[in-house]
PDB file of C-alpha atoms in Angstrom:
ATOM      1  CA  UNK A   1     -11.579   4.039  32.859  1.00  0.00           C
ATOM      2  CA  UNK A   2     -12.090   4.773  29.244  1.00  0.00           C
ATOM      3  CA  UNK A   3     -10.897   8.146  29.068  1.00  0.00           C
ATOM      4  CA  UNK A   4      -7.388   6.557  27.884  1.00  0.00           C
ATOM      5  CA  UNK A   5      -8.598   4.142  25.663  1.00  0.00           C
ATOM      6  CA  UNK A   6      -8.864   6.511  22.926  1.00  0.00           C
ATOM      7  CA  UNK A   7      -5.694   8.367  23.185  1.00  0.00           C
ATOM      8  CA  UNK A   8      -3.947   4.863  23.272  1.00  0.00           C
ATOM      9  CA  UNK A   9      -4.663   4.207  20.144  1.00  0.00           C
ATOM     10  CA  UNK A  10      -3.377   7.584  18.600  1.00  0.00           C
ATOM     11  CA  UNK A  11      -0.637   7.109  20.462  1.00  0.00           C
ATOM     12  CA  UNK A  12      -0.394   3.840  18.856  1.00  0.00           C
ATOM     13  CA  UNK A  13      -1.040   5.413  15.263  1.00  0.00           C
ATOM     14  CA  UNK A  14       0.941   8.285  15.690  1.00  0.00           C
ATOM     15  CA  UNK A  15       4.149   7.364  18.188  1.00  0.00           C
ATOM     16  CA  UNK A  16       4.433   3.853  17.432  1.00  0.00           C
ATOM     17  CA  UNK A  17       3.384   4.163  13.627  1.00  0.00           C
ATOM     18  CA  UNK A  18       1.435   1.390  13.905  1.00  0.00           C
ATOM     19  CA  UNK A  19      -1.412   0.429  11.364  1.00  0.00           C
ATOM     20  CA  UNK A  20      -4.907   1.926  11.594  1.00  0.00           C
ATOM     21  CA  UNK A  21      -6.408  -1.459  11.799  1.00  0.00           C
ATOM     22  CA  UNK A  22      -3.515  -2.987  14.003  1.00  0.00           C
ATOM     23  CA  UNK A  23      -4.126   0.125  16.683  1.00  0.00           C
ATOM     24  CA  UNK A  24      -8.109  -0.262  16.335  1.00  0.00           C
ATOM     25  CA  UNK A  25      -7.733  -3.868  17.253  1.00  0.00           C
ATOM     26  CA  UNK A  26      -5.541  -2.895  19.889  1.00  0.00           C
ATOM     27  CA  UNK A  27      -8.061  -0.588  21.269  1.00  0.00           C
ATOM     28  CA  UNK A  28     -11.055  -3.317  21.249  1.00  0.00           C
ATOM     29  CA  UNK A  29      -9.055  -5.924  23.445  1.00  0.00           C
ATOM     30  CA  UNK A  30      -8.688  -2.373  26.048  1.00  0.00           C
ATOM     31  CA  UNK A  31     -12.805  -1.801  25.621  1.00  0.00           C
ATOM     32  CA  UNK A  32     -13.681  -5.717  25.800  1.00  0.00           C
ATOM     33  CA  UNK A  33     -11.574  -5.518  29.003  1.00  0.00           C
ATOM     34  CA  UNK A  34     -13.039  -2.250  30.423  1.00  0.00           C
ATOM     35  CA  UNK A  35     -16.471  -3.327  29.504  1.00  0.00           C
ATOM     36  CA  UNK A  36     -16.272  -7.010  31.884  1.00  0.00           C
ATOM     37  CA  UNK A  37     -14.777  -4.736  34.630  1.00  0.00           C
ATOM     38  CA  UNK A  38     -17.294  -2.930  34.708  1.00  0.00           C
ATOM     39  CA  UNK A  39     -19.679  -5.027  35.024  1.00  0.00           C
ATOM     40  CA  UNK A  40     -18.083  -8.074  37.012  1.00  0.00           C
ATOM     41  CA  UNK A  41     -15.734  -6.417  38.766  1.00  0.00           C
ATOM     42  CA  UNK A  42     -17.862  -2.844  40.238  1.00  0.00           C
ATOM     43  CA  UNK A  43     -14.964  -2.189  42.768  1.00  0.00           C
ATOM     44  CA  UNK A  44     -12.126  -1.791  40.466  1.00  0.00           C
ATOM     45  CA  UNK A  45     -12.453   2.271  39.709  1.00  0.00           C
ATOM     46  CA  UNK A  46      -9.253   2.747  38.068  1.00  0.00           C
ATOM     47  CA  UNK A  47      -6.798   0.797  35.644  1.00  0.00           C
ATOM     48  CA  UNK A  48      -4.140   1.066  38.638  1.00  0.00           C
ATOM     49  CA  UNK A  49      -6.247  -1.480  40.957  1.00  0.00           C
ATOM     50  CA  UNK A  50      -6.169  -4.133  37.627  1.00  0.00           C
ATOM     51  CA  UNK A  51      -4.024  -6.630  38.599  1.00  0.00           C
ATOM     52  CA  UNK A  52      -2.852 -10.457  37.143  1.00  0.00           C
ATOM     53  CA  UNK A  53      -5.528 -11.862  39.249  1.00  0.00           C
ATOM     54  CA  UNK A  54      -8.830  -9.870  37.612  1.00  0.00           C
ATOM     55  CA  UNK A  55      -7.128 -10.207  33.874  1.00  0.00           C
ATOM     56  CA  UNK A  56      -6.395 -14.161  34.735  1.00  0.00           C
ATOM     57  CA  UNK A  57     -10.482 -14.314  35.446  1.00  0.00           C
ATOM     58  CA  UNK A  58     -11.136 -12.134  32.415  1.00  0.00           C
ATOM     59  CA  UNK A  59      -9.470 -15.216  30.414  1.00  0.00           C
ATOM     60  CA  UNK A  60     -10.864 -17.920  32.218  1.00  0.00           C
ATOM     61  CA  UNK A  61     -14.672 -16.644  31.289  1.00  0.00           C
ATOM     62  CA  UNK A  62     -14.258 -15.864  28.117  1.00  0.00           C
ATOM     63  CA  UNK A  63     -11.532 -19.170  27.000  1.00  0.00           C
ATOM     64  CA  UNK A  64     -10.846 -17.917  23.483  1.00  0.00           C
ATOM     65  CA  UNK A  65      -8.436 -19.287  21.168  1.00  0.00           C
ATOM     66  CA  UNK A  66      -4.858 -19.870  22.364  1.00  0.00           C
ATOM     67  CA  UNK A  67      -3.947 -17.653  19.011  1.00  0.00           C
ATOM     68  CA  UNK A  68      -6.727 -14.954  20.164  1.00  0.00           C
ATOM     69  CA  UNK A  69      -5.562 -15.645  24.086  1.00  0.00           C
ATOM     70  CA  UNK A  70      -2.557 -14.433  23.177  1.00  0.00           C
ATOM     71  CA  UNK A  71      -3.352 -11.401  21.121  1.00  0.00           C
ATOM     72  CA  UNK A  72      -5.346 -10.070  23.758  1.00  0.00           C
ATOM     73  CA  UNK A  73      -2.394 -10.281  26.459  1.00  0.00           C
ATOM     74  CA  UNK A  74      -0.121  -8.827  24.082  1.00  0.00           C
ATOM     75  CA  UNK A  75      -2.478  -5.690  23.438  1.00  0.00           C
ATOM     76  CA  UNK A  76      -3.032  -5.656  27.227  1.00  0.00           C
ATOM     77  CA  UNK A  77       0.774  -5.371  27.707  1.00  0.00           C
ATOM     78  CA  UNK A  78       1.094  -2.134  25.322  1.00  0.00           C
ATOM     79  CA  UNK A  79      -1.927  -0.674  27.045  1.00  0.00           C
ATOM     80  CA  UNK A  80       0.022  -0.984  30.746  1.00  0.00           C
ATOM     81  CA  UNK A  81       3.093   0.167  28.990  1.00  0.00           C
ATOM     82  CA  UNK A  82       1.298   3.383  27.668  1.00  0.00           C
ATOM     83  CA  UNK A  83      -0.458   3.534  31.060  1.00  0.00           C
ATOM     84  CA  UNK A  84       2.876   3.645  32.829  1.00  0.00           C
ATOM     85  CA  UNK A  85       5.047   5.789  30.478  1.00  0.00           C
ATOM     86  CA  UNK A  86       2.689   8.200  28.985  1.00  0.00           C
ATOM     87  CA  UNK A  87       0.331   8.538  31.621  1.00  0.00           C
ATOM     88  CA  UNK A  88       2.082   8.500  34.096  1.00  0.00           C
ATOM     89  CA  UNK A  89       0.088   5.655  36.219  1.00  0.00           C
ATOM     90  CA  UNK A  90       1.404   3.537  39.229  1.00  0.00           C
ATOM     91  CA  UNK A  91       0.671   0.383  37.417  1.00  0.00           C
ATOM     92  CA  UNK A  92       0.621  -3.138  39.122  1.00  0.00           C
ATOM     93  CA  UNK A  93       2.397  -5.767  37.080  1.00  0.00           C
ATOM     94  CA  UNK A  94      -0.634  -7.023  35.236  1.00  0.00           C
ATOM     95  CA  UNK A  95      -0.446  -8.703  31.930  1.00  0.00           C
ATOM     96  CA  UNK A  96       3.379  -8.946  32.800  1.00  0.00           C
ATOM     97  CA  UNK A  97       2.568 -12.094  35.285  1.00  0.00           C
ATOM     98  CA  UNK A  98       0.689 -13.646  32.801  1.00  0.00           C
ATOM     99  CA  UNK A  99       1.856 -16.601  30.598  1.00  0.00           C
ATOM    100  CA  UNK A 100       0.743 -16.508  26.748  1.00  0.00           C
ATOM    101  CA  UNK A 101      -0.002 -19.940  25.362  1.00  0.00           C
ATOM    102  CA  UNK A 102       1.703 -21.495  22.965  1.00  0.00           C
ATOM    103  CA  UNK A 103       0.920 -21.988  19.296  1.00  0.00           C
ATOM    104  CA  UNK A 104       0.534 -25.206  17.615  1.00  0.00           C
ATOM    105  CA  UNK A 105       3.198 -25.237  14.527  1.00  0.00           C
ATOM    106  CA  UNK A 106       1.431 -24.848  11.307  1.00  0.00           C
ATOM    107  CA  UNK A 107       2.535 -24.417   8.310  1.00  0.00           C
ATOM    108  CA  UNK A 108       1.022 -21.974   5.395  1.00  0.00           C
ATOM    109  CA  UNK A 109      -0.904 -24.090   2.606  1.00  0.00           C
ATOM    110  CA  UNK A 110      -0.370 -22.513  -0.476  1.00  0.00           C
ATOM    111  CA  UNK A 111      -2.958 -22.604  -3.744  1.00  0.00           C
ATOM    112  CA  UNK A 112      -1.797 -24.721  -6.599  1.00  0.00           C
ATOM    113  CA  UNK A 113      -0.923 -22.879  -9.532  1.00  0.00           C
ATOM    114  CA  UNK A 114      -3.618 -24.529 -11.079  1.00  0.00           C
ATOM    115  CA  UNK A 115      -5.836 -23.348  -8.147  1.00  0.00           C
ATOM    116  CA  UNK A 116      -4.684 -19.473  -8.795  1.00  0.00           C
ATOM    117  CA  UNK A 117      -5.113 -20.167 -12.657  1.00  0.00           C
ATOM    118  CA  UNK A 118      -8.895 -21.163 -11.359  1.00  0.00           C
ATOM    119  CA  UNK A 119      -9.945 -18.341  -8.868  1.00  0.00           C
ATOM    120  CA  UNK A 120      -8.556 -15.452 -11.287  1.00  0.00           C
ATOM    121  CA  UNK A 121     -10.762 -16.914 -14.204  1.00  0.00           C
ATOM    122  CA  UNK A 122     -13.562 -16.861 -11.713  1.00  0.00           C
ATOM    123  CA  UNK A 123     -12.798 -13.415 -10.939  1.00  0.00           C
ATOM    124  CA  UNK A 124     -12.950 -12.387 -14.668  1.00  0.00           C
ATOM    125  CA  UNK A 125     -15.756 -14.254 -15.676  1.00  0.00           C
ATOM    126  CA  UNK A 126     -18.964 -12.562 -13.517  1.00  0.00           C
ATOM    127  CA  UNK A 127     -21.640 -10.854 -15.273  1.00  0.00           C
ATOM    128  CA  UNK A 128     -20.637  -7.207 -14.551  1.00  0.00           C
ATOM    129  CA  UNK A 129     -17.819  -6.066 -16.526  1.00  0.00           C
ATOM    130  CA  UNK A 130     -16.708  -3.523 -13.404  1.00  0.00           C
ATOM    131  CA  UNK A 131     -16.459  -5.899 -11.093  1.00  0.00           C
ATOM    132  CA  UNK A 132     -15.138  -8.111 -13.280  1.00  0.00           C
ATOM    133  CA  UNK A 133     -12.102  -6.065 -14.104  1.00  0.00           C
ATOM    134  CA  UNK A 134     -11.587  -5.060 -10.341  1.00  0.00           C
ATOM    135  CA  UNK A 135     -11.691  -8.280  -9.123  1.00  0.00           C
ATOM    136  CA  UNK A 136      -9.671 -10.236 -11.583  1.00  0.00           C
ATOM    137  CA  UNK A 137      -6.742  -7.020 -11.811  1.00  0.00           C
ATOM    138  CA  UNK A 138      -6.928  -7.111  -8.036  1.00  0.00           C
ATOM    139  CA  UNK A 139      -6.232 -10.797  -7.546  1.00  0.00           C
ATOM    140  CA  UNK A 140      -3.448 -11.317 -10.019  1.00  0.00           C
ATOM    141  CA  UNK A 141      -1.851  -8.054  -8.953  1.00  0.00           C
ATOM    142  CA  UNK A 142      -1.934  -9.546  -4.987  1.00  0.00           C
ATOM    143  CA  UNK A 143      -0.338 -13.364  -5.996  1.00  0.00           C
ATOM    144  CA  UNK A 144       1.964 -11.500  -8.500  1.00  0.00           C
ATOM    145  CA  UNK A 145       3.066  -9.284  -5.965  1.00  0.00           C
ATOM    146  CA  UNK A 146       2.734 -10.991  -2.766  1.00  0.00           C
ATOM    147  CA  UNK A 147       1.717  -7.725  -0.987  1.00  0.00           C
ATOM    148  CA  UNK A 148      -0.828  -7.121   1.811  1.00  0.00           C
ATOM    149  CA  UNK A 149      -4.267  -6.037   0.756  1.00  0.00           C
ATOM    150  CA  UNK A 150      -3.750  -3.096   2.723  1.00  0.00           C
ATOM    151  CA  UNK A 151      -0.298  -2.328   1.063  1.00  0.00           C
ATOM    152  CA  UNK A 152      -2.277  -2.960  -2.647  1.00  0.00           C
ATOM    153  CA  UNK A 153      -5.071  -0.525  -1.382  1.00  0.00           C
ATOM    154  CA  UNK A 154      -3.354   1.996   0.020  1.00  0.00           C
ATOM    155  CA  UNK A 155      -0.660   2.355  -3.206  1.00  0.00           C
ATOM    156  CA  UNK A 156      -0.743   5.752  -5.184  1.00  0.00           C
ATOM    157  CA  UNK A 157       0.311   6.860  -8.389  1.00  0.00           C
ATOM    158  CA  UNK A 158       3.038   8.253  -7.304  1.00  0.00           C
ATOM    159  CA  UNK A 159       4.676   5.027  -5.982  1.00  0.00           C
ATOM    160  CA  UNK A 160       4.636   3.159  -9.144  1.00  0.00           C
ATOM    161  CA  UNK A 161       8.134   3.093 -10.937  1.00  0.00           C
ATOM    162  CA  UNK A 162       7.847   2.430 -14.806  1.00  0.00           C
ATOM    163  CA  UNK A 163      10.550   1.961 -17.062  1.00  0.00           C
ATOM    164  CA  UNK A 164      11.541   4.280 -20.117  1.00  0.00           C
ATOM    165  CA  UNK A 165       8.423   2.892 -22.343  1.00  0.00           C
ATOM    166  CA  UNK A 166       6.224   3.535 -19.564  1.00  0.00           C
ATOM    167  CA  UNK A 167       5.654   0.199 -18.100  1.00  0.00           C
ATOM    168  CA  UNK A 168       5.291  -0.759 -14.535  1.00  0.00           C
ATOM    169  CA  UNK A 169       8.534  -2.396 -13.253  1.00  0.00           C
ATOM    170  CA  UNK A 170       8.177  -1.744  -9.376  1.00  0.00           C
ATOM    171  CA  UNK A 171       6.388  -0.476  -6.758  1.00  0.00           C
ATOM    172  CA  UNK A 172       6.976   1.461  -3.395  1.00  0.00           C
ATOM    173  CA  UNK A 173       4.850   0.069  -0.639  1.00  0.00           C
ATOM    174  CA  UNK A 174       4.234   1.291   3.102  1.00  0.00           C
ATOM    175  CA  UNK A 175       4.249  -1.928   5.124  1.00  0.00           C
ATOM    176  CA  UNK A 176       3.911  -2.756   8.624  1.00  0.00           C
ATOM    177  CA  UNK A 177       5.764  -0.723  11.308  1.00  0.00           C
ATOM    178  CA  UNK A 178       5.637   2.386   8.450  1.00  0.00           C
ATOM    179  CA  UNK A 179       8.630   1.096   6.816  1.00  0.00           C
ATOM    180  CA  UNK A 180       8.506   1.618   2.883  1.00  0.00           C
ATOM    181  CA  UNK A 181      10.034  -1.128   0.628  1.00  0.00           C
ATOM    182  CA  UNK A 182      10.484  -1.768  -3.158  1.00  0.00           C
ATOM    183  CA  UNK A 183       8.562  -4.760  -4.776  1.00  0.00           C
ATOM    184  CA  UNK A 184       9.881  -5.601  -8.589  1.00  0.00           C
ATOM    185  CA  UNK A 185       6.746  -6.260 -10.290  1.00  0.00           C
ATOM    186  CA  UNK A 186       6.352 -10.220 -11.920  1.00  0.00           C
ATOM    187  CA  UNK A 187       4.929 -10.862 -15.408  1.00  0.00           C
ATOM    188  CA  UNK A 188       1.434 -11.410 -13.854  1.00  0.00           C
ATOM    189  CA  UNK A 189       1.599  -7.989 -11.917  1.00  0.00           C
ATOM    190  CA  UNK A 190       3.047  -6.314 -14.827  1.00  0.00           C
ATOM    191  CA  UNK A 191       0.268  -7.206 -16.644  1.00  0.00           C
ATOM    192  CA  UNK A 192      -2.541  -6.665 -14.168  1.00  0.00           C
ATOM    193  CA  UNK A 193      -1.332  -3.585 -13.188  1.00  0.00           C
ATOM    194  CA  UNK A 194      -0.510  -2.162 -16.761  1.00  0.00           C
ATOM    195  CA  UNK A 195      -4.355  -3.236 -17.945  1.00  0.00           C
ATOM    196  CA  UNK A 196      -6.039  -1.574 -14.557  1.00  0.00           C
ATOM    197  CA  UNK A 197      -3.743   2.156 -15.871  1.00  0.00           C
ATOM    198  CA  UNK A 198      -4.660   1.834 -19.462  1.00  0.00           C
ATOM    199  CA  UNK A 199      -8.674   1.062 -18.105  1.00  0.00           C
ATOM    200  CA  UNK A 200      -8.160   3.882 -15.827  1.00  0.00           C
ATOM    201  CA  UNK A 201      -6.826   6.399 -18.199  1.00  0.00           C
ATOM    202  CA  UNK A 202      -9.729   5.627 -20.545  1.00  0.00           C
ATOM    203  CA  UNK A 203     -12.325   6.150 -18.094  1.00  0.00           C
ATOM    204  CA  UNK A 204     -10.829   9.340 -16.724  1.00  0.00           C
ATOM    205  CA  UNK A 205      -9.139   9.230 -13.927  1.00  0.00           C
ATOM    206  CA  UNK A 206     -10.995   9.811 -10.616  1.00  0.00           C
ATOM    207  CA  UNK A 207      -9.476  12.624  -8.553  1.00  0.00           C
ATOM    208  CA  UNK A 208      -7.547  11.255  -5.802  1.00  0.00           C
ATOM    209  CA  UNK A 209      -4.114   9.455  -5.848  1.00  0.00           C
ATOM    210  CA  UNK A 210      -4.827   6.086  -5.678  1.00  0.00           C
ATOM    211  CA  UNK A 211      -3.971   3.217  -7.708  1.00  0.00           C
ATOM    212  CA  UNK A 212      -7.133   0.910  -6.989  1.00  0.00           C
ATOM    213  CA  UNK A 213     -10.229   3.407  -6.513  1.00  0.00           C
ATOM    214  CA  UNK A 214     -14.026   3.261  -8.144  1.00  0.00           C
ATOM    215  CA  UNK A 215     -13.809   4.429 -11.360  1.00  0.00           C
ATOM    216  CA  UNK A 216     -16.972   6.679 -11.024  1.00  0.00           C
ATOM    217  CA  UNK A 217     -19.711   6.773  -8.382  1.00  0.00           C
ATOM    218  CA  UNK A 218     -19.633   8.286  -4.906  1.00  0.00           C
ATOM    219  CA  UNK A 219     -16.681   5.814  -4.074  1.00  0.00           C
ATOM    220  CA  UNK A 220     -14.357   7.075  -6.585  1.00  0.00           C
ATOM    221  CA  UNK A 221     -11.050   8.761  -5.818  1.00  0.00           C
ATOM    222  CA  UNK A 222     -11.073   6.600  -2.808  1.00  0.00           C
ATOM    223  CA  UNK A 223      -9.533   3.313  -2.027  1.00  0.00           C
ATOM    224  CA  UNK A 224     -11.224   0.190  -2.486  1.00  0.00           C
ATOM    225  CA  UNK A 225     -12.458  -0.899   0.964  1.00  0.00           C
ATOM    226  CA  UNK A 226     -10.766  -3.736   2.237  1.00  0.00           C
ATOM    227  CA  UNK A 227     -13.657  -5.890   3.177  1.00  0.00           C
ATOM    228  CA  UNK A 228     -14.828  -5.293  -0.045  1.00  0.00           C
ATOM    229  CA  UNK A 229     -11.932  -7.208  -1.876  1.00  0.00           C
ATOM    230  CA  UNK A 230     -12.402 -10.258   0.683  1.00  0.00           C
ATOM    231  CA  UNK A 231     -15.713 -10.342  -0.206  1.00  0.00           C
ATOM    232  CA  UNK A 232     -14.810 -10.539  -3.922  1.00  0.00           C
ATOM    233  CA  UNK A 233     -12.238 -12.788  -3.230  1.00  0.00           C
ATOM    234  CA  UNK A 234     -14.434 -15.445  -1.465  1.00  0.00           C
ATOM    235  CA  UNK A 235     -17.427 -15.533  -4.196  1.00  0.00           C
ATOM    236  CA  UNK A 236     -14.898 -15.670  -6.486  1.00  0.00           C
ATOM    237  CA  UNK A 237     -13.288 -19.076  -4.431  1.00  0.00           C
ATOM    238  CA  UNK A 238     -16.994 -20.046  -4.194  1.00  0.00           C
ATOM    239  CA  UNK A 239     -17.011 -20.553  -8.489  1.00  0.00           C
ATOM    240  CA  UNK A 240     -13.599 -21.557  -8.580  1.00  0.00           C
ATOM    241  CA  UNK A 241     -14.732 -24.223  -6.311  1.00  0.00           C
ATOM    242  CA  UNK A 242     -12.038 -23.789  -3.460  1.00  0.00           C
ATOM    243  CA  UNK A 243     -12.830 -24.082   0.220  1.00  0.00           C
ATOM    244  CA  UNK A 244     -13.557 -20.617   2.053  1.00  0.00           C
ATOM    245  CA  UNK A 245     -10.074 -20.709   4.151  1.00  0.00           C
ATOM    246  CA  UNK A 246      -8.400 -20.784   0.602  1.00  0.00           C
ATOM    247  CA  UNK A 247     -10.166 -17.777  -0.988  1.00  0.00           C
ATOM    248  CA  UNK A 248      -8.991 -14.738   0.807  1.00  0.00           C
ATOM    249  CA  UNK A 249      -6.259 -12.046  -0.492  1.00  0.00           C
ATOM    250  CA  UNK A 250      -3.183 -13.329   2.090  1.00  0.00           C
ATOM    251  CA  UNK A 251      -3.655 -16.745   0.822  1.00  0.00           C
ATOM    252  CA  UNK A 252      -2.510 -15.635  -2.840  1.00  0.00           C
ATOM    253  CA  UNK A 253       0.295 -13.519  -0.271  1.00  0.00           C
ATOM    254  CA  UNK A 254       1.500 -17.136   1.134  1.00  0.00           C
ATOM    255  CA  UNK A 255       0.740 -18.717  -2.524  1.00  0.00           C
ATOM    256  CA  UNK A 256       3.263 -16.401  -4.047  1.00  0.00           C
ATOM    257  CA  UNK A 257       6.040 -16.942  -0.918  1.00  0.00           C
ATOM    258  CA  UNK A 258       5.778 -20.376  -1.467  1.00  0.00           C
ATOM    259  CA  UNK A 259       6.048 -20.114  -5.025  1.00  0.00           C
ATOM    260  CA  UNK A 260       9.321 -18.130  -4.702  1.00  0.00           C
ATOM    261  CA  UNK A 261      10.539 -20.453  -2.316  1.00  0.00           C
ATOM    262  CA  UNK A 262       9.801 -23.507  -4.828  1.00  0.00           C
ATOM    263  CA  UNK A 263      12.068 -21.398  -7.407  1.00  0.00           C
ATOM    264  CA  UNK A 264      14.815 -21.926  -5.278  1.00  0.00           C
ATOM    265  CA  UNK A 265      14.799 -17.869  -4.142  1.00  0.00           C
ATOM    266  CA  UNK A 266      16.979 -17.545  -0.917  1.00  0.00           C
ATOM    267  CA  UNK A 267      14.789 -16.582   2.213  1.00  0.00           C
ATOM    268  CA  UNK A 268      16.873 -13.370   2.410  1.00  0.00           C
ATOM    269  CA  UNK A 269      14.765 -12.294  -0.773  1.00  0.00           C
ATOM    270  CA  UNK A 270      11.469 -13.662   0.081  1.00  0.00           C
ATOM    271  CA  UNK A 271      11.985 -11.744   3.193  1.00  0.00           C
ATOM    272  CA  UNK A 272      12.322  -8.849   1.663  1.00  0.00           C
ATOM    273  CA  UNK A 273       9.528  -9.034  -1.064  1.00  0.00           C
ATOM    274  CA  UNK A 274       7.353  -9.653   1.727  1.00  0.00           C
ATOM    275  CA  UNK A 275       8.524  -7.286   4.304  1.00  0.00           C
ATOM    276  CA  UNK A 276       8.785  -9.665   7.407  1.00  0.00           C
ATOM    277  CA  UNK A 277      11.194  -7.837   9.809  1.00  0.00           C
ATOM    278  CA  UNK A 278      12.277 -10.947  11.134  1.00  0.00           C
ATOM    279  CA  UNK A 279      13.469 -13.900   8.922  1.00  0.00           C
ATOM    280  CA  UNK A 280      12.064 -16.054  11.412  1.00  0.00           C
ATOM    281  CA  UNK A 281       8.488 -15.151   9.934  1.00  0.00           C
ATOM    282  CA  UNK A 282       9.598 -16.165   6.198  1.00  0.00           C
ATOM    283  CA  UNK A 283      11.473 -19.539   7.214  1.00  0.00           C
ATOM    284  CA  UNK A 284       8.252 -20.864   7.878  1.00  0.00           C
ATOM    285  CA  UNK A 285       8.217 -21.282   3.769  1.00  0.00           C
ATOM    286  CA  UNK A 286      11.239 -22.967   3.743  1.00  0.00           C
ATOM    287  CA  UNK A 287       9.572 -26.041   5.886  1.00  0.00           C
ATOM    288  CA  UNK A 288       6.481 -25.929   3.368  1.00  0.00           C
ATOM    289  CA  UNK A 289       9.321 -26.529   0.834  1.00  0.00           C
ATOM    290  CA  UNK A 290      11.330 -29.812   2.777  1.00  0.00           C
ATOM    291  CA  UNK A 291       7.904 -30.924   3.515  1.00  0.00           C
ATOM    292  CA  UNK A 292       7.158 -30.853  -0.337  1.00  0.00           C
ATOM    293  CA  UNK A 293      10.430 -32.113  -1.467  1.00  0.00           C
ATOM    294  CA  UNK A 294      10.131 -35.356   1.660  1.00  0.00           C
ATOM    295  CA  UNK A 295       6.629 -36.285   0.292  1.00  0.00           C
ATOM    296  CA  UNK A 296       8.244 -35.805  -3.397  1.00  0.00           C
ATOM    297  CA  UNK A 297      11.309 -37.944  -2.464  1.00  0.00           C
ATOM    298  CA  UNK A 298       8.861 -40.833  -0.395  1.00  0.00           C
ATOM    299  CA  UNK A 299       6.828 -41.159  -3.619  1.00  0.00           C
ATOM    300  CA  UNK A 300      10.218 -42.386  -5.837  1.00  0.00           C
ATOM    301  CA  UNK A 301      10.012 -46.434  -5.859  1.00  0.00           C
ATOM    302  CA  UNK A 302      12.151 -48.954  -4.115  1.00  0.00           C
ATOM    303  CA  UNK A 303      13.944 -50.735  -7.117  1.00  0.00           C
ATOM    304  CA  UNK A 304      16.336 -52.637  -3.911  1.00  0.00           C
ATOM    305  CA  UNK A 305      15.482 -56.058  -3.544  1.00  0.00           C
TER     306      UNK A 305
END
């Protein structure tokens, strides 16, 4: 029952142009599955025999999260798709019959301004002077921009526009689905992203053609690993004294959204900026804003007598 696993996630990768993370994590819901088949369930030789009834136990031992729950049906479903149209199975209906939870409603919370001001000086100030520079160039380039991490790490030379002195006014990004956009650079990403080219030019650059590599050592020429960045991103929380959930790289991608929002930006262009391919996804900021502006309007006193 494996044998497919792997070429589903090419397939994923390659047909569906779906990230390399997004089609790994696809694959690992498949494997988790495969693996309690095969040991719960002895009699079911092939993916044909899975039915609703064996994935409906599958959930019921291992109760996740209704947010995981319904991850894990929704990778199932592509996997009995692929099964069906690629392969060429006689699939039975499957994760089709099954009923995803719902999601409680809940709502982004953004960092302060004050808070960002406070991680990216904890980012900056940190005994080594490399790490330093990464981590603080790397933060305010993510809240400036509101990019991925994975868009950041994966932008190259060649995708940064500059203007006719030679400074950074936009960037080309490959976001989710494969689909390239254009995000005008703020005055914080400007500047981040100006200081990391002048560092870079300095120090030689690395072979390679990405933005946000090692400057020297067996790393360099290659992207900053993403795990690496959250990892800088949460010490860096730790000094700035903010909680763990508020010290990863999307929070400063939801901190700048908001921000926007707060400016009085119409969703159309905070859709954009963030690449959401449904404006469903970026209204989400809009209710962060009412909510804001109700608690704003409640705290006003009652001069009626």
């Amino acid at each position: 029952m494996l044998a497919p696993v792997a070429a589903f996630e090419t397939y994923l990768s390659r047909e569906e142009g779906l990230s390399p993370a997004t089609a790994r994590q696809y694959r690992l819901d498949v494997l988790a599955l495969a693996a309690w088949l095969s040991a719960e369930r002895r009699a079911v030789q092939a993916w044909e025999q899975v039915g609703a009834r064996e994935l409906r136990a599958y959930l019921q031992v291992h109760q996740a999260a209704p947010a995981r729950t319904r991850r894990v049906i929704s990778s199932w479903k592509k996997f009995w798709r692929y099964l069906a149209d690629v392969e060429h199975l006689d699939m039975q209906g499957g994760p089709a019959e099954l009923k995803s939870p719902k999601l409680p409603a809940r709502l982004p919370k953004a960092l302060t301004t004050a808070e960002v001001s406070r991680l990216l000086t904890a980012a900056k100030n940190q005994s080594s002077p490399d790490k330093a520079l990464r981590d603080w160039t790397l933060l305010a380039f993510l809240y400036g921009t509101g990019c991925r991490i994975s868009e950041v790490l994966q932008l190259t030379l060649e995708a940064v526009e500059v203007d006719e002195d030679q400074v950074p006014v936009a960037i080309r990004v490959i976001g989710k689905g494969d689909k390239e956009r254009q995000v005008y650079l703020s005055p914080t990403a400007q500047r981040a992203l100006q200081g990391w080219l002048k560092v870079r030019r300095k120090a030689g650059a690395p072979a390679g053609p990405y933005v946000f590599t090692p400057l020297k050592g067996a790393g360099a020429g290659q992207p900053f690993p993403v795990r690496t960045i959250e990892q800088a991103t949460r010490r860096a929380g730790e000094r700035a004294g903010l909680r763990p959930e508020q010290s990863t790289p999307h929070k400063l991608r939801h901190s700048h959204a908001t921000a926007l929002v707060e400016a009085g930006r119409p969703i159309e262009e905070v859709q954009e900026v963030l690449g959401h391919a449904s404006i469903a996804t970026t209204q989400i900021y809009t209710r962060v804003n009412r909510n804001r502006l109700r608690a704003a309007a409640a705290s006003l006193p009652d001069v009626l007598e």
